[in-house]
XYZ file of C-alpha atoms in Angstrom:
709
model
C 24.174 -15.027 7.769
C 23.836 -18.817 6.440
C 20.739 -19.028 9.159
C 17.367 -17.352 9.835
C 16.305 -17.701 13.057
C 12.761 -17.815 13.297
C 12.497 -15.144 16.165
C 14.941 -12.526 15.271
C 12.118 -12.320 12.785
C 9.584 -11.189 16.020
C 10.274 -7.933 15.943
C 8.935 -7.778 12.553
C 6.326 -9.911 12.565
C 2.208 -7.691 12.809
C -1.570 -9.068 13.647
C -2.841 -8.156 10.029
C -6.877 -9.141 9.705
C -6.502 -12.038 12.491
C -2.971 -12.872 11.113
C 0.048 -12.921 11.292
C 2.077 -10.731 8.968
C 5.896 -9.870 8.098
C 6.631 -7.609 4.732
C 10.027 -8.720 2.826
C 11.556 -6.949 0.432
C 13.232 -9.073 -2.101
C 17.213 -8.430 -3.586
C 17.656 -9.472 -7.188
C 13.678 -9.874 -8.739
C 13.924 -7.792 -11.796
C 11.350 -9.468 -13.753
C 8.360 -11.082 -13.624
C 9.697 -14.193 -14.025
C 11.544 -13.810 -11.166
C 7.906 -12.810 -9.159
C 6.631 -16.081 -10.807
C 10.160 -18.341 -10.044
C 9.402 -17.156 -5.565
C 5.680 -18.042 -6.234
C 6.190 -21.517 -7.521
C 8.694 -22.203 -4.258
C 6.000 -21.128 -1.665
C 2.905 -21.716 -2.727
C 3.321 -25.366 -1.599
C 3.849 -24.704 1.906
C 1.118 -25.972 4.292
C 1.591 -23.202 6.653
C 1.967 -20.223 4.175
C -2.231 -19.195 5.015
C -1.643 -15.993 1.931
C 0.683 -14.210 0.245
C 0.913 -11.350 -2.001
C 3.904 -9.423 -4.478
C 3.445 -5.279 -4.358
C 5.890 -2.747 -5.401
C 6.751 -4.312 -9.311
C 7.535 -7.939 -7.370
C 9.605 -5.912 -4.732
C 7.760 -6.895 -1.562
C 6.282 -9.788 -0.736
C 3.613 -9.665 2.057
C 2.926 -12.915 3.920
C -0.043 -14.211 6.620
C -0.234 -17.188 8.445
C -0.932 -18.728 11.210
C 2.477 -20.124 12.723
C 5.526 -17.063 12.796
C 9.068 -20.240 11.881
C 7.049 -20.532 8.308
C 8.382 -17.240 7.165
C 11.518 -18.427 8.547
C 11.333 -21.281 5.794
C 9.738 -18.963 2.811
C 12.774 -16.550 3.215
C 15.104 -19.303 4.009
C 13.504 -21.193 0.028
C 13.846 -17.651 -1.124
C 17.376 -17.538 -1.117
C 17.723 -20.946 -2.497
C 16.658 -19.668 -5.731
C 18.918 -17.096 -5.744
C 17.946 -13.933 -3.900
C 17.848 -12.082 -0.791
C 14.144 -11.526 1.126
C 14.760 -8.846 3.734
C 12.394 -8.003 6.398
C 11.152 -4.359 6.944
C 9.874 -3.127 9.999
C 6.392 -1.771 10.656
C 7.126 0.969 12.722
C 4.912 4.086 13.039
C 5.424 5.678 9.653
C 3.900 2.501 7.151
C 1.245 2.199 10.267
C 0.602 6.309 9.124
C 1.692 5.452 5.441
C -1.529 1.928 5.513
C -3.598 5.071 7.327
C -3.145 7.744 4.711
C -3.871 5.297 2.046
C -7.541 4.214 3.241
C -8.206 7.135 3.801
C -7.395 8.506 0.545
C -9.361 5.264 -0.854
C -12.455 6.639 0.821
C -11.842 10.303 0.037
C -10.980 9.206 -3.627
C -14.435 7.061 -3.511
C -17.070 10.194 -1.949
C -16.078 12.166 -4.877
C -16.341 9.283 -7.132
C -20.239 9.098 -5.908
C -20.998 12.371 -6.370
C -19.017 13.071 -9.563
C -21.110 10.002 -10.738
C -25.023 11.615 -9.318
C -24.053 15.472 -10.640
C -23.545 14.077 -14.074
C -26.410 12.358 -14.343
C -28.516 15.455 -13.358
C -26.454 17.001 -15.192
C -26.856 14.505 -18.045
C -30.573 15.148 -17.682
C -29.930 18.844 -18.089
C -28.334 19.215 -21.505
C -30.200 16.676 -22.468
C -33.209 19.090 -22.235
C -35.376 18.701 -18.809
C -37.887 20.291 -18.099
C -37.287 24.223 -16.171
C -39.185 22.811 -12.336
C -36.323 19.730 -12.730
C -33.274 21.780 -13.701
C -34.175 23.342 -10.980
C -34.369 20.279 -9.075
C -31.208 18.948 -10.731
C -29.335 22.093 -9.630
C -29.911 22.624 -6.203
C -29.162 18.277 -5.408
C -25.979 18.988 -7.315
C -25.528 21.888 -4.692
C -26.036 19.485 -1.732
C -24.027 16.664 -3.358
C -21.215 19.026 -4.386
C -20.275 19.253 -0.992
C -19.023 16.520 0.215
C -15.925 16.471 -2.728
C -15.102 20.260 -2.236
C -15.785 19.675 1.852
C -13.950 16.094 2.973
C -12.935 14.574 -0.148
C -10.728 17.770 -1.365
C -9.317 18.202 2.284
C -5.405 17.802 0.792
C -6.166 20.619 -1.391
C -7.154 23.354 0.860
C -4.422 22.312 3.582
C -1.855 23.215 0.496
C -4.270 26.458 -0.180
C -3.909 27.215 3.047
C -0.297 26.714 3.480
C 0.035 28.808 0.434
C -1.429 31.600 1.249
C -0.088 31.684 5.069
C 3.734 31.443 3.684
C 2.985 34.023 0.824
C 4.883 30.916 -1.410
C 3.148 29.661 -4.700
C 2.238 25.563 -4.605
C 0.346 23.462 -7.220
C -3.065 23.979 -4.871
C -3.178 27.779 -4.772
C -4.792 27.867 -7.855
C -6.807 25.294 -8.214
C -8.289 26.056 -4.651
C -8.320 29.494 -6.414
C -10.450 28.469 -8.919
C -12.727 26.064 -7.191
C -13.808 28.560 -4.831
C -14.834 31.336 -7.872
C -16.590 28.406 -9.470
C -18.820 27.020 -6.944
C -19.906 31.100 -5.761
C -20.154 31.427 -9.395
C -22.311 28.114 -9.315
C -24.550 29.232 -6.057
C -24.800 32.477 -7.027
C -26.432 31.765 -10.345
C -28.134 28.837 -8.606
C -30.515 31.907 -6.131
C -30.348 33.871 -9.351
C -31.967 31.541 -12.264
C -28.937 31.718 -14.066
C -26.980 29.371 -16.294
C -23.525 29.326 -14.884
C -23.166 26.611 -13.378
C -20.481 24.540 -12.584
C -20.998 22.018 -9.959
C -20.838 18.976 -12.488
C -17.320 20.124 -13.463
C -16.205 21.491 -9.695
C -17.116 17.545 -8.615
C -15.302 15.727 -11.395
C -12.254 17.541 -11.156
C -11.712 17.082 -7.577
C -11.796 14.175 -7.759
C -9.714 13.490 -11.076
C -7.287 15.713 -9.520
C -7.415 12.757 -5.786
C -7.078 10.044 -8.295
C -4.634 11.841 -10.071
C -2.045 12.238 -6.771
C -3.478 8.764 -5.676
C -1.601 7.191 -9.104
C 1.633 8.720 -8.635
C 2.245 8.309 -5.255
C 2.067 5.824 -5.489
C 4.103 5.243 -8.854
C 6.885 7.240 -7.431
C 6.456 4.921 -4.189
C 6.860 1.527 -6.378
C 10.027 3.412 -8.207
C 11.437 3.768 -4.758
C 10.724 0.306 -3.458
C 12.361 -0.710 -6.413
C 16.088 1.207 -5.841
C 15.302 0.200 -1.896
C 18.615 -0.147 0.076
C 18.733 -2.138 3.064
C 20.418 -0.038 6.368
C 23.552 -2.204 6.937
C 23.961 -3.989 3.950
C 24.227 -8.052 4.789
C 22.970 -7.543 8.090
C 19.417 -8.764 9.961
C 20.444 -9.698 12.960
C 22.891 -10.556 15.594
C 24.617 -12.827 17.991
C 23.621 -11.263 21.497
C 25.421 -12.815 24.843
C 24.004 -12.610 27.420
C 24.768 -15.030 31.443
C 22.358 -17.840 29.572
C 24.322 -17.979 26.881
C 23.606 -16.251 23.428
C 20.295 -14.856 21.467
C 19.149 -14.234 17.878
C 17.908 -10.826 17.830
C 16.120 -8.897 15.240
C 19.013 -5.332 15.485
C 16.363 -3.176 16.346
C 16.121 -5.088 19.394
C 19.965 -4.723 19.715
C 20.628 -2.156 22.975
C 23.781 -0.285 23.516
C 26.218 -1.895 25.574
C 25.174 -5.664 25.044
C 27.747 -7.866 23.582
C 27.339 -9.353 19.822
C 29.753 -12.084 18.769
C 30.826 -11.905 14.878
C 31.602 -15.345 13.236
C 34.335 -15.402 10.200
C 32.581 -14.224 6.915
C 29.511 -12.532 8.649
C 29.394 -8.882 8.333
C 28.678 -6.521 11.328
C 25.693 -5.757 12.642
C 26.121 -2.339 14.703
C 29.493 -0.255 15.707
C 30.600 -0.557 19.072
C 34.706 -1.445 20.821
C 36.033 -4.900 20.215
C 36.389 -6.787 23.575
C 38.620 -9.626 21.694
C 41.638 -9.600 21.046
C 42.536 -8.726 17.270
C 39.946 -8.342 14.688
C 40.878 -8.610 10.945
C 37.935 -6.285 8.917
C 36.959 -5.910 5.435
C 36.169 -2.268 5.717
C 35.779 -1.663 1.914
C 31.384 -0.901 2.641
C 33.091 2.251 3.970
C 36.485 2.921 3.133
C 36.673 1.347 -0.378
C 39.922 -0.081 1.303
C 40.238 -3.785 -0.599
C 42.610 -5.068 2.023
C 41.599 -5.975 5.180
C 42.486 -3.984 8.148
C 43.685 -4.704 11.757
C 41.438 -3.832 15.271
C 42.545 -4.238 18.209
C 40.902 -4.434 21.165
C 39.552 -0.876 22.190
C 39.145 0.283 18.644
C 35.406 1.234 17.253
C 34.254 -1.713 14.958
C 31.895 -0.170 12.692
C 28.271 -2.270 11.190
C 28.687 -3.012 7.548
C 32.653 -4.298 8.119
C 33.243 -8.336 6.729
C 35.155 -10.668 9.869
C 38.340 -11.391 7.558
C 39.862 -13.575 10.631
C 38.761 -15.530 14.004
C 35.245 -14.602 15.094
C 35.293 -11.782 17.320
C 32.779 -9.835 19.869
C 32.188 -6.401 20.314
C 30.355 -3.942 23.067
C 27.662 -2.415 21.132
C 27.266 1.048 20.997
C 25.093 2.382 17.520
C 22.601 0.503 15.607
C 20.667 0.566 12.855
C 19.952 4.237 11.325
C 23.237 5.307 14.274
C 25.653 3.596 12.750
C 28.666 5.166 10.637
C 27.103 3.362 7.240
C 23.452 3.857 8.617
C 24.220 7.444 8.461
C 25.848 8.035 5.360
C 23.023 5.987 3.552
C 20.903 7.522 5.362
C 21.947 10.771 3.576
C 19.842 9.913 0.875
C 16.741 11.441 2.215
C 18.459 13.892 3.183
C 19.501 14.222 -0.258
C 15.970 13.860 -1.015
C 14.691 17.123 0.865
C 17.346 19.278 -0.742
C 15.810 17.865 -4.361
C 12.461 18.309 -3.049
C 12.979 22.433 -1.104
C 15.066 22.885 -4.198
C 12.120 21.835 -7.124
C 9.716 23.643 -5.046
C 10.749 26.892 -5.292
C 10.763 26.529 -8.990
C 7.291 25.304 -8.735
C 5.821 28.534 -7.290
C 7.948 30.620 -9.536
C 5.745 28.296 -12.401
C 2.982 28.283 -10.719
C 3.298 32.188 -10.412
C 3.369 32.649 -14.239
C 0.332 30.357 -14.528
C -1.599 32.339 -12.246
C -0.524 35.619 -14.087
C -1.504 33.552 -17.488
C -4.595 32.210 -16.010
C -5.825 35.996 -15.280
C -4.514 37.103 -18.095
C -6.886 34.921 -20.139
C -10.051 35.289 -18.023
C -9.549 39.516 -18.712
C -9.101 38.830 -22.355
C -12.104 36.290 -22.823
C -14.574 38.152 -20.310
C -14.078 41.147 -22.573
C -14.710 39.676 -25.749
C -16.512 36.309 -24.625
C -17.991 36.543 -21.578
C -18.126 35.354 -18.250
C -18.187 32.170 -19.099
C -15.852 31.405 -21.530
C -13.408 33.628 -19.643
C -13.696 30.805 -16.508
C -14.049 27.735 -18.067
C -10.958 28.909 -20.062
C -8.173 30.249 -16.812
C -9.666 27.280 -15.027
C -8.244 24.877 -18.455
C -5.357 26.831 -17.880
C -4.751 26.260 -13.974
C -5.900 22.481 -14.794
C -3.697 21.529 -17.823
C -0.359 23.354 -16.026
C 1.732 20.970 -14.760
C 5.628 21.361 -14.103
C 6.016 17.355 -14.048
C 9.252 17.244 -14.568
C 10.517 20.226 -12.044
C 8.191 19.201 -8.899
C 9.206 15.171 -8.806
C 11.001 13.792 -12.388
C 14.199 15.684 -11.373
C 13.971 15.026 -7.814
C 13.094 11.278 -8.076
C 16.072 11.336 -9.707
C 18.214 13.026 -7.577
C 16.756 11.650 -4.144
C 17.402 7.989 -5.871
C 20.835 9.285 -7.012
C 22.836 7.840 -4.234
C 20.885 4.269 -4.157
C 21.615 4.158 -7.832
C 25.414 5.071 -7.337
C 25.853 2.252 -4.777
C 23.912 -0.618 -6.330
C 26.896 0.410 -9.369
C 29.419 0.194 -6.928
C 30.475 4.058 -5.664
C 30.146 5.769 -2.714
C 29.573 9.597 -3.266
C 30.750 12.414 -1.412
C 27.939 14.424 -3.277
C 24.915 13.671 -5.477
C 26.114 16.343 -7.677
C 29.087 14.494 -8.501
C 27.593 12.268 -10.844
C 25.820 15.702 -12.649
C 29.744 17.155 -13.150
C 30.789 13.823 -14.590
C 28.627 13.483 -17.573
C 30.672 16.701 -18.403
C 33.908 15.122 -18.335
C 35.973 14.701 -21.466
C 38.926 13.727 -20.856
C 40.108 10.818 -18.038
C 43.624 10.484 -16.644
C 44.196 6.696 -15.677
C 46.901 6.152 -12.819
C 48.383 3.188 -14.285
C 49.493 0.792 -11.141
C 46.698 -0.377 -8.578
C 44.382 0.900 -10.882
C 44.529 -0.302 -14.325
C 46.599 -3.525 -12.734
C 45.518 -5.799 -9.792
C 46.366 -4.757 -6.702
C 47.802 -7.736 -5.708
C 48.909 -9.792 -8.324
C 49.107 -13.879 -8.842
C 51.358 -15.963 -7.226
C 54.535 -17.758 -9.178
C 53.418 -21.316 -9.411
C 57.023 -22.399 -9.565
C 58.541 -20.741 -6.834
C 55.593 -22.475 -4.458
C 55.810 -25.763 -6.185
C 59.885 -25.418 -4.873
C 58.697 -26.139 -1.370
C 58.568 -29.621 0.006
C 54.529 -30.683 0.306
C 55.482 -30.587 4.117
C 56.120 -26.792 4.007
C 53.559 -25.937 0.990
C 50.840 -27.283 3.694
C 51.721 -25.577 6.190
C 52.410 -21.828 4.018
C 48.322 -22.786 3.331
C 47.317 -22.471 6.310
C 49.381 -19.518 7.020
C 47.920 -18.048 4.356
C 44.178 -19.377 4.493
C 43.864 -17.713 7.925
C 42.834 -14.678 6.647
C 40.231 -13.382 3.680
C 43.103 -11.071 1.583
C 44.352 -10.512 -2.115
C 47.112 -12.740 -1.957
C 45.438 -15.477 0.477
C 43.009 -15.844 -2.433
C 45.680 -16.248 -5.276
C 46.940 -18.794 -2.842
C 44.055 -20.902 -2.775
C 43.901 -20.854 -6.252
C 47.649 -23.431 -5.460
C 45.282 -25.520 -2.528
C 43.872 -28.803 -3.788
C 42.712 -31.761 -1.404
C 45.088 -34.382 -0.615
C 46.543 -32.041 1.618
C 46.729 -31.539 4.543
C 45.384 -28.165 6.413
C 47.508 -27.702 9.761
C 45.064 -25.468 12.936
C 47.288 -22.363 13.821
C 47.502 -21.100 16.553
C 48.621 -16.995 17.490
C 48.157 -15.862 14.025
C 48.835 -12.154 13.500
C 48.163 -10.402 10.693
C 50.803 -7.436 9.964
C 48.981 -4.421 7.435
C 51.354 -3.776 4.983
C 53.830 -6.236 6.407
C 52.740 -9.899 6.203
C 51.689 -13.165 8.374
C 52.844 -14.708 11.499
C 51.598 -17.296 13.467
C 52.649 -21.263 14.765
C 51.464 -24.583 13.932
C 53.269 -27.330 15.635
C 55.122 -26.005 17.372
C 57.154 -24.007 15.208
C 57.072 -19.873 14.159
C 55.800 -19.455 10.865
C 55.752 -15.986 8.621
C 54.925 -14.977 5.610
C 56.684 -11.440 5.104
C 55.887 -9.105 2.139
C 58.291 -7.707 0.068
C 56.318 -6.024 -2.655
C 57.852 -2.523 -3.230
C 60.972 -4.076 -4.632
C 61.200 -3.764 -8.000
C 61.142 -7.965 -8.109
C 58.016 -8.559 -5.874
C 57.568 -11.035 -3.509
C 57.124 -12.997 -0.400
C 59.557 -14.568 1.798
C 58.708 -17.461 3.642
C 60.610 -17.787 7.643
C 60.113 -20.778 10.059
C 61.870 -20.341 12.642
C 63.147 -16.985 12.422
C 65.248 -18.923 9.067
C 64.391 -17.762 5.598
C 63.126 -21.362 3.828
C 62.918 -19.204 0.265
C 61.202 -16.512 -1.770
C 57.361 -17.320 -4.014
C 57.035 -14.140 -6.505
C 54.182 -11.769 -7.911
C 53.026 -11.788 -10.538
C 52.239 -8.358 -11.831
C 49.216 -8.766 -14.014
C 46.739 -6.544 -16.252
C 42.782 -6.215 -15.290
C 41.018 -8.484 -16.540
C 38.903 -6.884 -20.055
C 40.789 -4.082 -19.821
C 41.278 -3.598 -23.691
C 37.654 -4.184 -24.028
C 37.327 -1.368 -21.063
C 39.263 1.014 -23.367
C 37.339 -0.011 -26.132
C 34.659 1.252 -25.232
C 34.915 4.686 -23.079
C 36.506 5.353 -26.845
C 33.290 5.026 -28.295
C 31.516 6.721 -25.416
C 33.706 9.753 -26.797
C 35.897 9.768 -23.773
C 39.374 10.494 -24.198
C 41.796 8.598 -22.080
C 45.454 9.528 -20.543
C 47.796 7.253 -18.573
C 49.879 8.233 -15.847
C 52.404 5.987 -14.290
C 55.313 6.525 -12.303
C 56.731 2.762 -14.014
C 59.759 2.931 -16.650
C 58.360 3.579 -20.264
C 58.700 -0.458 -22.053
C 56.021 -1.084 -18.822
C 53.983 1.773 -19.753
C 53.927 2.596 -23.307
C 52.447 -1.093 -25.041
C 49.662 -0.261 -22.674
C 49.264 3.060 -23.743
C 48.802 1.727 -27.362
C 45.931 -0.741 -26.610
C 44.014 2.054 -26.684
C 41.710 3.328 -29.632
C 43.657 5.773 -31.660
C 40.860 7.731 -32.061
C 40.232 7.914 -28.047
C 44.201 8.087 -27.123
C 44.709 10.845 -25.200
C 48.042 11.074 -23.832
C 51.269 9.697 -21.888
C 53.521 10.287 -19.175
C 56.007 7.532 -17.203
C 58.241 7.973 -15.087
C 56.419 10.504 -14.025
C 56.895 11.942 -9.821
C 53.359 13.454 -7.871
C 54.868 17.061 -9.046
C 54.945 15.950 -12.720
C 51.080 14.250 -13.141
C 49.924 17.296 -11.275
C 51.582 19.471 -14.421
C 49.614 17.448 -16.562
C 46.234 17.384 -15.645
C 46.269 21.063 -15.032
C 47.123 21.612 -18.708
C 43.966 20.291 -20.007
C 41.813 22.551 -20.653
C 38.776 20.671 -20.722
C 36.762 19.091 -17.571
C 38.803 16.062 -16.483
C 38.441 12.936 -13.842
C 41.443 11.779 -12.291
C 41.580 7.869 -11.259
C 44.134 7.212 -8.658
C 45.005 4.724 -5.263
C 48.046 5.968 -4.248
C 49.930 8.855 -1.956
C 51.651 9.782 -5.475
C 48.488 10.829 -7.525
C 47.113 12.785 -4.758
C 48.145 16.525 -6.488
C 46.494 15.009 -9.722
C 43.904 14.360 -7.702
C 43.228 18.173 -6.549
C 44.233 19.172 -10.315
C 41.356 17.316 -12.292
C 37.923 18.997 -12.079
C 36.742 15.422 -9.982
C 38.443 12.708 -9.147
C 37.509 8.584 -8.502
C 39.280 6.593 -6.182
C 40.034 3.154 -6.378
C 39.305 0.980 -3.633
C 42.466 0.291 -1.424
C 43.316 3.714 -1.849
C 45.446 5.847 0.721
C 43.603 7.724 3.349
C 44.512 10.504 2.177
C 43.632 10.014 -1.430
C 39.882 8.895 0.040
C 39.624 12.855 1.494
C 40.663 14.194 -1.587
C 38.109 11.802 -3.508
C 35.156 13.240 -4.557
C 33.857 9.080 -5.243
C 35.194 6.177 -4.178
C 35.093 2.733 -5.755
C 33.888 -0.259 -3.797
C 34.856 -2.702 -6.300
C 38.002 -3.053 -7.999
C 36.799 -3.967 -11.612
C 37.119 -1.640 -14.413
C 33.980 -1.660 -15.206
C 32.803 0.378 -12.024
C 34.422 2.919 -14.080
C 32.879 2.989 -16.917
C 29.699 2.323 -15.174
C 29.858 5.518 -13.324
C 30.109 7.265 -16.710
C 27.113 4.925 -18.285
C 25.255 6.119 -15.166
C 25.676 10.246 -15.464
C 24.901 9.704 -18.661
C 22.021 8.579 -18.421
C 21.027 10.930 -15.374
C 21.877 13.631 -17.564
C 20.361 12.779 -20.241
C 16.767 11.741 -18.705
C 16.938 14.778 -16.811
C 17.350 16.456 -20.205
C 13.836 14.495 -21.472
C 12.496 15.618 -18.431
C 12.605 19.341 -19.073
C 12.302 19.026 -22.944
C 9.271 17.646 -22.154
C 7.457 19.531 -19.615
C 8.085 22.434 -21.436
C 6.505 21.030 -25.214
C 3.642 19.933 -23.207
C 3.017 23.087 -21.286
C 3.447 25.169 -24.384
C 0.707 23.681 -26.378
C -2.014 22.478 -23.577
C -1.526 26.007 -22.265
C -2.514 27.672 -25.571
C -4.795 25.077 -26.438
C -6.515 26.089 -22.828
C -6.668 29.938 -23.766
C -7.931 28.803 -26.751
C -11.054 27.240 -25.432
C -9.812 23.854 -27.320
C -9.180 21.853 -23.529
C -12.695 22.205 -21.809
C -11.130 22.271 -17.787
C -12.685 18.362 -17.749
C -10.364 17.137 -20.230
C -7.403 19.407 -18.384
C -8.174 17.080 -15.209
C -7.485 14.354 -17.490
C -4.577 14.980 -19.704
C -2.159 16.491 -16.414
C -2.068 13.526 -14.592
C -1.571 11.625 -18.183
C 1.360 13.736 -18.697
C 2.638 13.303 -15.315
C 2.568 9.542 -15.720
C 4.913 10.240 -18.471
C 6.826 11.240 -16.772
C 7.491 9.154 -14.500
C 6.927 6.320 -17.241
C 10.389 7.992 -18.593
C 12.399 8.098 -15.514
C 11.434 4.743 -14.379
C 12.504 3.195 -17.696
C 16.153 4.976 -17.098
C 16.208 3.864 -13.883
C 14.970 0.204 -15.225
C 17.791 0.165 -17.742
C 20.781 0.947 -14.571
């Protein structure tokens, strides 16, 4: 919305440190320069007490005693070309803050105890007298209890869950090693033996907790950088009541309330249309490029953009319960499914590690004794890390839906991206895929009308945001008069009508004939026609070149004549030129696709493409596709430019390569490190340091790969 009401931010504001606080998600921030630019813009606000950037600059927290300064800050950020979206402080966020503070306390306790135990151990290793050695060991016994009993609660919880469910997890071997080490050390303490590992136990607990804390924060930062707003473009609603209208935050809107939406705004709720007619762009949901008409009583959906005059909507659903909200929330289901798959593989991996550590313990105990056996088995348990399958690949899968949306792709299932990565042959429909859905207006035809007629034609066309209307905008000059239009109606696929100065005007579509044109009528009398030119999409040759450079073979299937299709086909670089089919029927397109033995993808939008889309390995819909095409397509583009198609392949290939890198690194790391631990080259303390480093490398690979998408 163009203006942001301060009262709509009230649900997002909460008290913190004696001040009012609001958390904002910043869209468009890409680097440190963006953060510096925003800082310079808002640091001069006198009523702003404090501000702090988090999550790599994607999250901004503001503190003030005056809530009005929050809306002013957001407007200033918007003036820089960024978008600031308030984030709700619901129970899950408050719980996350409590968990964050609790983790810090547990790490602090473990650090203090481990530090003191290491001081005692240093004295023992340097040759302290026997009576001091026993005294230091007893102090270490008491100091290791807080890290084991308090700091390591999360480890014991995971350990117990594994035992109770008879399923392996990463906490099971660590818990076994801690229990065995503590029992062995306690036995040795009271029997004056030397196998005491209180220092190693405390340090390992601290390192494990610290590594998990850092990884958790790092993963949260990556997820924050790819955060998607539930209702894109909407954070407030204009609600009508008996005393007028009031701006409310979306989570304050109630079912049954009437919401007013102005032209150009995004519908903030799912609801029932109360106005006579509403002209809506529903591309965010359907990929349909042209606006659709909804009549009184029809359902309308949050995320749709109003193209015509203002409407009233009765609220039925808000937030995550809206149609678009449910779709975006599916990414969380994808994350849960990915996590469930990873848990199963982590269980297999952990079981294998336990077997290796037990085997190593047995061999080492037989040849080297108890101390060396425990050290090596414990080191194997700590250094082994299924980092790719435990959080690397699940993180990529959980973010793939967001990444697809950011690249203009609406997926039915995130597994589509992996399948797209295996594609070699790409079949392209010509009309609507390689050509503009509606081409430019023939200017000479428009100029053949009188000046007043041109003004009235433009006034009627500009009542709606539509591909044809946008073509007329280029012909409008500042000297032209804007006439008032009443009783305006949009007839999908047929044209426009309305009353201007008491005259009935209509512009009818004649786009299905060979000579595509618009017929202009006044009072049912034909005044003339305006031709519509078919033009290819921008940078079509560059698109062909890039696709071929990436190793794809392109074919064109079209129902047009040979002289219209062959020149376009010959513009494809020869190295990636597949085949061409002109004057094609739906049946011939289907047969052509089925003859290909390699994995293939069909891109189309018309009814004559449906059979071919079903025959292909994967099908992709362009914006403006028919409902039947949308139902059979595996994915739909929300943007119609050709490089959206290129970005689909680029995204799929990048995700596949990233997963391969993660698996390759994890296999190599575990092969060498487990072998080194089994031969005594890596101690438990060193293993506890190496393991989180490997995890950070995995997350760095993910972060760097996703950042370039």
